[in-house]
Amino acid sequence: MSKVEEFEELRPLLFSIAYRILGSVSEAEDAVQETWLRFDGSATTPTSPKAFLSTTVTRISIDVLRSARVRRERYVGPWFPEPLLSDPYQDPQRSVELADSVSMAALLLLERLSPLERAVFLLREVFAFGFDEVAEAVGRSESACRQLLVRARRHMEDGRPRFSADRQERQELATRFFDALKDGDVGGLQSLLAADVQLVGDGGGKAPQLANTVVGARNVARVLGAGFLALFRIDATLEPCEVNGRPGAILRDRDGGILHAMSLDVLDGRIQAVRTVVNPDKLAHLGPVADAWAVQREAKEARRQAR
């Protein structure tokens, strides 16, 4: 097998590691590309291409994350990961771990960890690497990695949400939610939301976003109902799909430009959180991005005329 073939076979795994460490599709793709350049430029052939490539992409991602955290401290408003519509790496024996670890809630929880804790936790708990492999990947002893994992587990368990594992139940609830949203059925929306549901948006100061987190079923239902009704009046469309392994949707303007990606967290038969990513920089990998400011102005005018 050639170097190119070996790399392409492992590319899905490498991207999945990098994305979970970085929470960014574009940065993960850059990390994978840099990994290829180092692999291709290596004068020797590694005994285990998987070990070499996993170690390389992990170390690159850790370095990128350290600098990214400085930028995130200056980020305008809530920071969410870039939406991921499909995870390229699949492992039937780790399907639950892989799906849970890519959710918005899990990735936000990982932000509590240091870059090293994050890498150790993901490699060991999600991808089932041996401690010898983890130690090689992060450049620490096995003993140090075990200690890092204990701390990471403690941080994760302190805030880990217990979301419904029933995929069919989640999907049925999401279908009802999006149907109610399309119909402007505020009462129907409210009945599907948890009492303490939160609606949060990530615009990064580059697109219209909520000034504050909206809390409570009634408040969230009213905000969503009014906001989407105005958008549908100007021919926006909602495309239900999986976003980060959870029910979600892509909102587009009349020309097909992407306005935002929405992800739903489900707990005990109710929607616990509605997260929207509207920052155009985080949507560009999904396709052409709409001018959200122009759409907002048009929607406001349509609402004014409807009164």
Short mmCIF file of C-alpha atoms in Angstrom, two decimals:
data_model
loop_
_atom_site.label_atom_id
_atom_site.label_comp_id
_atom_site.label_asym_id
_atom_site.label_seq_id
_atom_site.Cartn_x
_atom_site.Cartn_y
_atom_site.Cartn_z
CA MET A 1 0.00 0.00 0.00
CA SER A 2 1.35 3.42 -0.96
CA LYS A 3 1.73 6.34 1.46
CA VAL A 4 -1.21 8.08 -0.13
CA GLU A 5 -3.41 5.00 0.27
CA GLU A 6 -2.34 4.51 3.89
CA PHE A 7 -3.08 8.13 4.68
CA GLU A 8 -6.44 8.19 2.92
CA GLU A 9 -7.52 5.06 4.77
CA LEU A 10 -6.82 6.80 8.08
CA ARG A 11 -8.01 10.28 7.10
CA PRO A 12 -11.51 9.87 8.66
CA LEU A 13 -9.97 8.91 12.02
CA LEU A 14 -7.47 11.77 11.88
CA PHE A 15 -10.17 14.33 11.11
CA SER A 16 -12.40 13.00 13.88
CA ILE A 17 -9.61 13.27 16.44
CA ALA A 18 -8.69 16.78 15.33
CA TYR A 19 -12.30 18.01 15.22
CA ARG A 20 -13.04 16.81 18.74
CA ILE A 21 -9.90 18.46 20.08
CA LEU A 22 -10.45 21.73 18.21
CA GLY A 23 -14.22 22.06 17.76
CA SER A 24 -13.55 23.51 14.32
CA VAL A 25 -14.03 21.85 10.94
CA SER A 26 -11.66 24.23 9.15
CA GLU A 27 -8.90 23.94 11.77
CA ALA A 28 -9.30 20.16 11.87
CA GLU A 29 -8.94 19.98 8.08
CA ASP A 30 -5.80 22.14 8.29
CA ALA A 31 -4.38 19.87 11.01
CA VAL A 32 -5.02 16.80 8.85
CA GLN A 33 -3.36 18.46 5.87
CA GLU A 34 -0.31 19.38 7.95
CA THR A 35 -0.20 15.78 9.18
CA TRP A 36 -0.07 14.56 5.59
CA LEU A 37 2.77 16.94 4.75
CA ARG A 38 4.82 15.63 7.67
CA PHE A 39 4.03 12.02 6.78
CA ASP A 40 4.88 12.55 3.12
CA GLY A 41 8.07 14.40 4.03
CA SER A 42 9.29 11.76 6.47
CA ALA A 43 12.52 10.14 5.33
CA THR A 44 11.68 6.89 7.08
CA THR A 45 8.63 4.65 6.90
CA PRO A 46 6.89 4.39 10.28
CA THR A 47 6.41 0.89 11.68
CA SER A 48 2.79 1.81 12.37
CA PRO A 49 1.33 4.52 10.10
CA LYS A 50 -1.73 4.74 12.38
CA ALA A 51 0.41 5.43 15.45
CA PHE A 52 2.56 7.97 13.59
CA LEU A 53 -0.37 9.80 12.03
CA SER A 54 -2.51 9.79 15.18
CA THR A 55 0.39 11.13 17.22
CA THR A 56 1.14 13.81 14.64
CA VAL A 57 -2.43 15.05 14.27
CA THR A 58 -2.93 15.04 18.05
CA ARG A 59 0.18 17.13 18.71
CA ILE A 60 -0.66 19.56 15.94
CA SER A 61 -4.21 19.92 17.27
CA ILE A 62 -3.00 20.51 20.84
CA ASP A 63 -0.73 23.32 19.62
CA VAL A 64 -3.55 24.88 17.59
CA LEU A 65 -5.96 24.63 20.53
CA ARG A 66 -3.57 26.46 22.84
CA SER A 67 -3.51 29.46 20.51
CA ALA A 68 -7.22 29.17 19.72
CA ARG A 69 -8.11 29.49 23.40
CA VAL A 70 -6.59 32.94 23.49
CA ARG A 71 -8.84 33.98 20.59
CA ARG A 72 -11.90 32.44 22.24
CA GLU A 73 -11.35 34.57 25.33
CA ARG A 74 -11.94 37.61 23.10
CA TYR A 75 -14.88 36.06 21.23
CA VAL A 76 -18.05 38.14 21.08
CA GLY A 77 -20.89 36.32 22.83
CA PRO A 78 -21.23 32.55 23.36
CA TRP A 79 -18.75 30.33 21.51
CA PHE A 80 -20.03 27.12 19.88
CA PRO A 81 -18.15 24.54 17.80
CA GLU A 82 -18.46 24.69 14.04
CA PRO A 83 -21.45 22.55 12.99
CA LEU A 84 -20.62 19.07 11.75
CA LEU A 85 -23.27 17.37 9.64
CA SER A 86 -21.61 13.96 9.40
CA ASP A 87 -18.67 12.35 11.17
CA PRO A 88 -16.45 10.63 8.58
CA TYR A 89 -15.10 8.10 11.09
CA GLN A 90 -17.34 5.16 12.00
CA ASP A 91 -16.64 2.29 14.36
CA PRO A 92 -19.61 0.02 15.18
CA GLN A 93 -18.01 -0.98 18.49
CA ARG A 94 -17.65 2.66 19.55
CA SER A 95 -20.78 4.11 17.94
CA VAL A 96 -22.32 5.41 21.18
CA GLU A 97 -19.09 7.02 22.38
CA LEU A 98 -18.44 8.57 18.98
CA ALA A 99 -21.96 10.01 18.69
CA ASP A 100 -22.01 11.39 22.23
CA SER A 101 -18.55 12.93 21.97
CA VAL A 102 -19.38 14.98 18.87
CA SER A 103 -22.55 16.60 20.25
CA MET A 104 -22.54 20.33 20.92
CA ALA A 105 -23.10 19.70 24.62
CA ALA A 106 -20.12 17.33 24.87
CA LEU A 107 -17.79 19.59 22.89
CA LEU A 108 -18.71 22.55 25.09
CA LEU A 109 -18.04 20.41 28.15
CA LEU A 110 -14.62 19.52 26.76
CA GLU A 111 -13.81 23.24 26.84
CA ARG A 112 -13.42 22.84 30.61
CA LEU A 113 -10.35 20.66 30.08
CA SER A 114 -6.79 21.68 29.40
CA PRO A 115 -5.54 20.80 25.91
CA LEU A 116 -3.61 17.80 27.27
CA GLU A 117 -6.56 16.58 29.35
CA ARG A 118 -8.80 16.95 26.35
CA ALA A 119 -6.52 14.94 24.08
CA VAL A 120 -5.96 12.18 26.64
CA PHE A 121 -9.68 11.90 27.41
CA LEU A 122 -10.65 11.70 23.75
CA LEU A 123 -7.97 9.24 22.70
CA ARG A 124 -8.66 6.91 25.63
CA GLU A 125 -12.40 7.23 26.26
CA VAL A 126 -13.72 7.89 22.75
CA PHE A 127 -11.22 6.22 20.42
CA ALA A 128 -10.11 3.45 22.85
CA PHE A 129 -6.36 3.95 22.37
CA GLY A 130 -4.11 2.02 24.75
CA PHE A 131 -2.31 4.04 27.41
CA ASP A 132 0.98 3.40 25.61
CA GLU A 133 -0.49 4.92 22.45
CA VAL A 134 -1.98 7.87 24.35
CA ALA A 135 1.35 8.52 26.06
CA GLU A 136 3.16 8.52 22.73
CA ALA A 137 0.59 10.82 21.16
CA VAL A 138 0.78 13.53 23.85
CA GLY A 139 4.43 13.11 24.76
CA ARG A 140 3.87 12.20 28.42
CA SER A 141 4.47 9.09 30.51
CA GLU A 142 1.71 6.51 30.92
CA SER A 143 1.51 7.40 34.61
CA ALA A 144 1.04 11.09 33.79
CA CYS A 145 -1.64 10.20 31.22
CA ARG A 146 -3.55 8.18 33.80
CA GLN A 147 -3.53 11.18 36.12
CA LEU A 148 -4.65 13.47 33.30
CA LEU A 149 -7.48 11.07 32.51
CA VAL A 150 -8.66 10.99 36.13
CA ARG A 151 -8.84 14.79 36.22
CA ALA A 152 -10.56 14.92 32.83
CA ARG A 153 -13.15 12.35 33.85
CA ARG A 154 -13.89 14.28 37.02
CA HIS A 155 -14.45 17.54 35.10
CA MET A 156 -16.61 15.78 32.52
CA GLU A 157 -18.73 13.89 35.02
CA ASP A 158 -19.38 17.08 37.02
CA GLY A 159 -21.22 18.63 34.10
CA ARG A 160 -22.14 15.76 31.81
CA PRO A 161 -25.78 16.04 30.70
CA ARG A 162 -27.79 12.80 30.57
CA PHE A 163 -29.36 13.15 27.14
CA SER A 164 -31.75 10.57 25.77
CA ALA A 165 -29.92 7.74 24.02
CA ASP A 166 -33.00 6.72 22.05
CA ARG A 167 -32.31 7.99 18.55
CA GLN A 168 -35.86 7.31 17.33
CA GLU A 169 -37.38 9.22 20.25
CA ARG A 170 -35.10 12.18 19.58
CA GLN A 171 -35.99 12.17 15.91
CA GLU A 172 -39.74 11.97 16.49
CA LEU A 173 -39.58 14.86 18.96
CA ALA A 174 -37.49 16.91 16.54
CA THR A 175 -39.96 16.26 13.70
CA ARG A 176 -42.82 17.55 15.84
CA PHE A 177 -40.73 20.55 16.87
CA PHE A 178 -39.85 21.56 13.31
CA ASP A 179 -43.43 21.01 12.13
CA ALA A 180 -44.66 23.35 14.87
CA LEU A 181 -41.94 25.85 13.94
CA LYS A 182 -43.00 25.83 10.27
CA ASP A 183 -46.66 26.27 11.28
CA GLY A 184 -45.91 29.10 13.70
CA ASP A 185 -47.57 27.02 16.43
CA VAL A 186 -46.26 28.67 19.60
CA GLY A 187 -48.39 26.47 21.86
CA GLY A 188 -47.17 23.36 20.09
CA LEU A 189 -43.57 24.49 20.46
CA GLN A 190 -44.02 25.22 24.15
CA SER A 191 -45.42 21.73 24.79
CA LEU A 192 -42.21 20.17 23.44
CA LEU A 193 -39.81 22.28 25.48
CA ALA A 194 -38.45 21.57 28.96
CA ALA A 195 -39.53 24.08 31.60
CA ASP A 196 -35.97 25.42 31.90
CA VAL A 197 -35.07 25.16 28.20
CA GLN A 198 -32.42 27.55 26.91
CA LEU A 199 -32.16 29.22 23.50
CA VAL A 200 -28.62 30.40 22.77
CA GLY A 201 -27.03 31.78 19.59
CA ASP A 202 -23.43 32.11 18.41
CA GLY A 203 -22.97 35.02 16.03
CA GLY A 204 -19.48 36.07 17.02
CA GLY A 205 -20.44 39.69 16.41
CA LYS A 206 -20.60 38.95 12.68
CA ALA A 207 -24.33 38.19 12.31
CA PRO A 208 -27.57 39.05 14.10
CA GLN A 209 -27.78 37.13 17.34
CA LEU A 210 -29.74 37.08 20.59
CA ALA A 211 -28.59 39.73 23.03
CA ASN A 212 -28.99 37.25 25.90
CA THR A 213 -29.80 33.61 26.47
CA VAL A 214 -33.57 33.07 26.39
CA VAL A 215 -34.74 30.81 29.23
CA GLY A 216 -38.06 29.06 29.84
CA ALA A 217 -40.49 27.17 27.60
CA ARG A 218 -42.92 30.05 27.10
CA ASN A 219 -40.22 32.61 26.32
CA VAL A 220 -38.29 30.35 23.95
CA ALA A 221 -41.49 29.29 22.12
CA ARG A 222 -42.54 32.90 21.60
CA VAL A 223 -39.11 34.03 20.38
CA LEU A 224 -38.80 31.10 17.98
CA GLY A 225 -42.37 31.39 16.75
CA ALA A 226 -42.13 35.11 16.01
CA GLY A 227 -38.64 34.95 14.55
CA PHE A 228 -39.24 32.07 12.17
CA LEU A 229 -42.65 33.31 11.08
CA ALA A 230 -41.00 36.50 9.83
CA LEU A 231 -38.31 34.49 8.04
CA PHE A 232 -40.80 32.15 6.39
CA ARG A 233 -42.72 35.17 5.11
CA ILE A 234 -39.67 36.07 3.03
CA ASP A 235 -39.33 32.50 1.73
CA ALA A 236 -36.68 31.16 4.09
CA THR A 237 -36.62 27.35 4.25
CA LEU A 238 -35.81 24.94 7.05
CA GLU A 239 -34.03 21.66 6.29
CA PRO A 240 -34.09 19.17 9.18
CA CYS A 241 -30.88 17.14 9.44
CA GLU A 242 -28.43 15.83 12.00
CA VAL A 243 -26.09 18.46 13.42
CA ASN A 244 -23.24 17.12 15.53
CA GLY A 245 -24.98 13.79 15.89
CA ARG A 246 -28.17 15.31 17.27
CA PRO A 247 -31.44 16.46 15.67
CA GLY A 248 -31.03 19.81 14.00
CA ALA A 249 -31.70 21.86 10.91
CA ILE A 250 -30.16 24.23 8.39
CA LEU A 251 -32.01 27.49 7.72
CA ARG A 252 -31.60 28.97 4.23
CA ASP A 253 -32.72 32.18 2.57
CA ARG A 254 -34.77 32.14 -0.64
CA ASP A 255 -31.61 31.82 -2.74
CA GLY A 256 -30.31 28.82 -0.82
CA GLY A 257 -27.73 30.72 1.22
CA ILE A 258 -27.17 29.37 4.72
CA LEU A 259 -28.44 31.57 7.56
CA HIS A 260 -27.80 29.31 10.50
CA ALA A 261 -27.42 25.78 11.80
CA MET A 262 -29.55 24.65 14.74
CA SER A 263 -28.94 21.78 17.12
CA LEU A 264 -31.36 20.36 19.71
CA ASP A 265 -30.55 18.66 23.01
CA VAL A 266 -33.22 16.20 24.18
CA LEU A 267 -33.71 15.01 27.76
CA ASP A 268 -36.60 12.99 29.21
CA GLY A 269 -38.86 13.54 26.21
CA ARG A 270 -38.39 17.32 26.10
CA ILE A 271 -36.04 19.70 24.30
CA GLN A 272 -33.56 20.98 26.87
CA ALA A 273 -31.51 23.35 24.73
CA VAL A 274 -31.74 24.98 21.31
CA ARG A 275 -28.37 26.16 19.99
CA THR A 276 -27.97 28.14 16.79
CA VAL A 277 -24.74 28.96 14.98
CA VAL A 278 -25.11 32.10 12.85
CA ASN A 279 -21.48 33.24 12.65
CA PRO A 280 -20.80 33.10 8.87
CA ASP A 281 -17.19 32.06 9.46
CA LYS A 282 -18.47 28.87 11.10
CA LEU A 283 -20.94 28.07 8.32
CA ALA A 284 -18.81 28.52 5.20
CA HIS A 285 -17.75 24.84 5.10
CA LEU A 286 -21.43 23.90 4.68
CA GLY A 287 -21.95 25.93 1.50
CA PRO A 288 -22.68 29.50 0.34
CA VAL A 289 -23.60 31.71 3.31
CA ALA A 290 -26.43 34.23 3.17
CA ASP A 291 -26.16 37.89 4.16
CA ALA A 292 -27.86 37.54 7.53
CA TRP A 293 -28.02 41.29 8.14
CA ALA A 294 -29.86 41.87 4.85
CA VAL A 295 -32.23 39.00 5.61
CA GLN A 296 -32.93 40.43 9.05
CA ARG A 297 -33.80 43.83 7.55
CA GLU A 298 -36.12 42.21 5.02
CA ALA A 299 -37.80 40.12 7.71
CA LYS A 300 -38.38 43.20 9.87
CA GLU A 301 -39.97 45.00 6.94
CA ALA A 302 -42.19 42.01 6.19
CA ARG A 303 -43.26 41.92 9.84
CA ARG A 304 -44.04 45.64 9.77
CA GLN A 305 -46.18 45.31 6.66
CA ALA A 306 -48.07 42.35 8.15
CA ARG A 307 -49.30 44.41 11.12
#
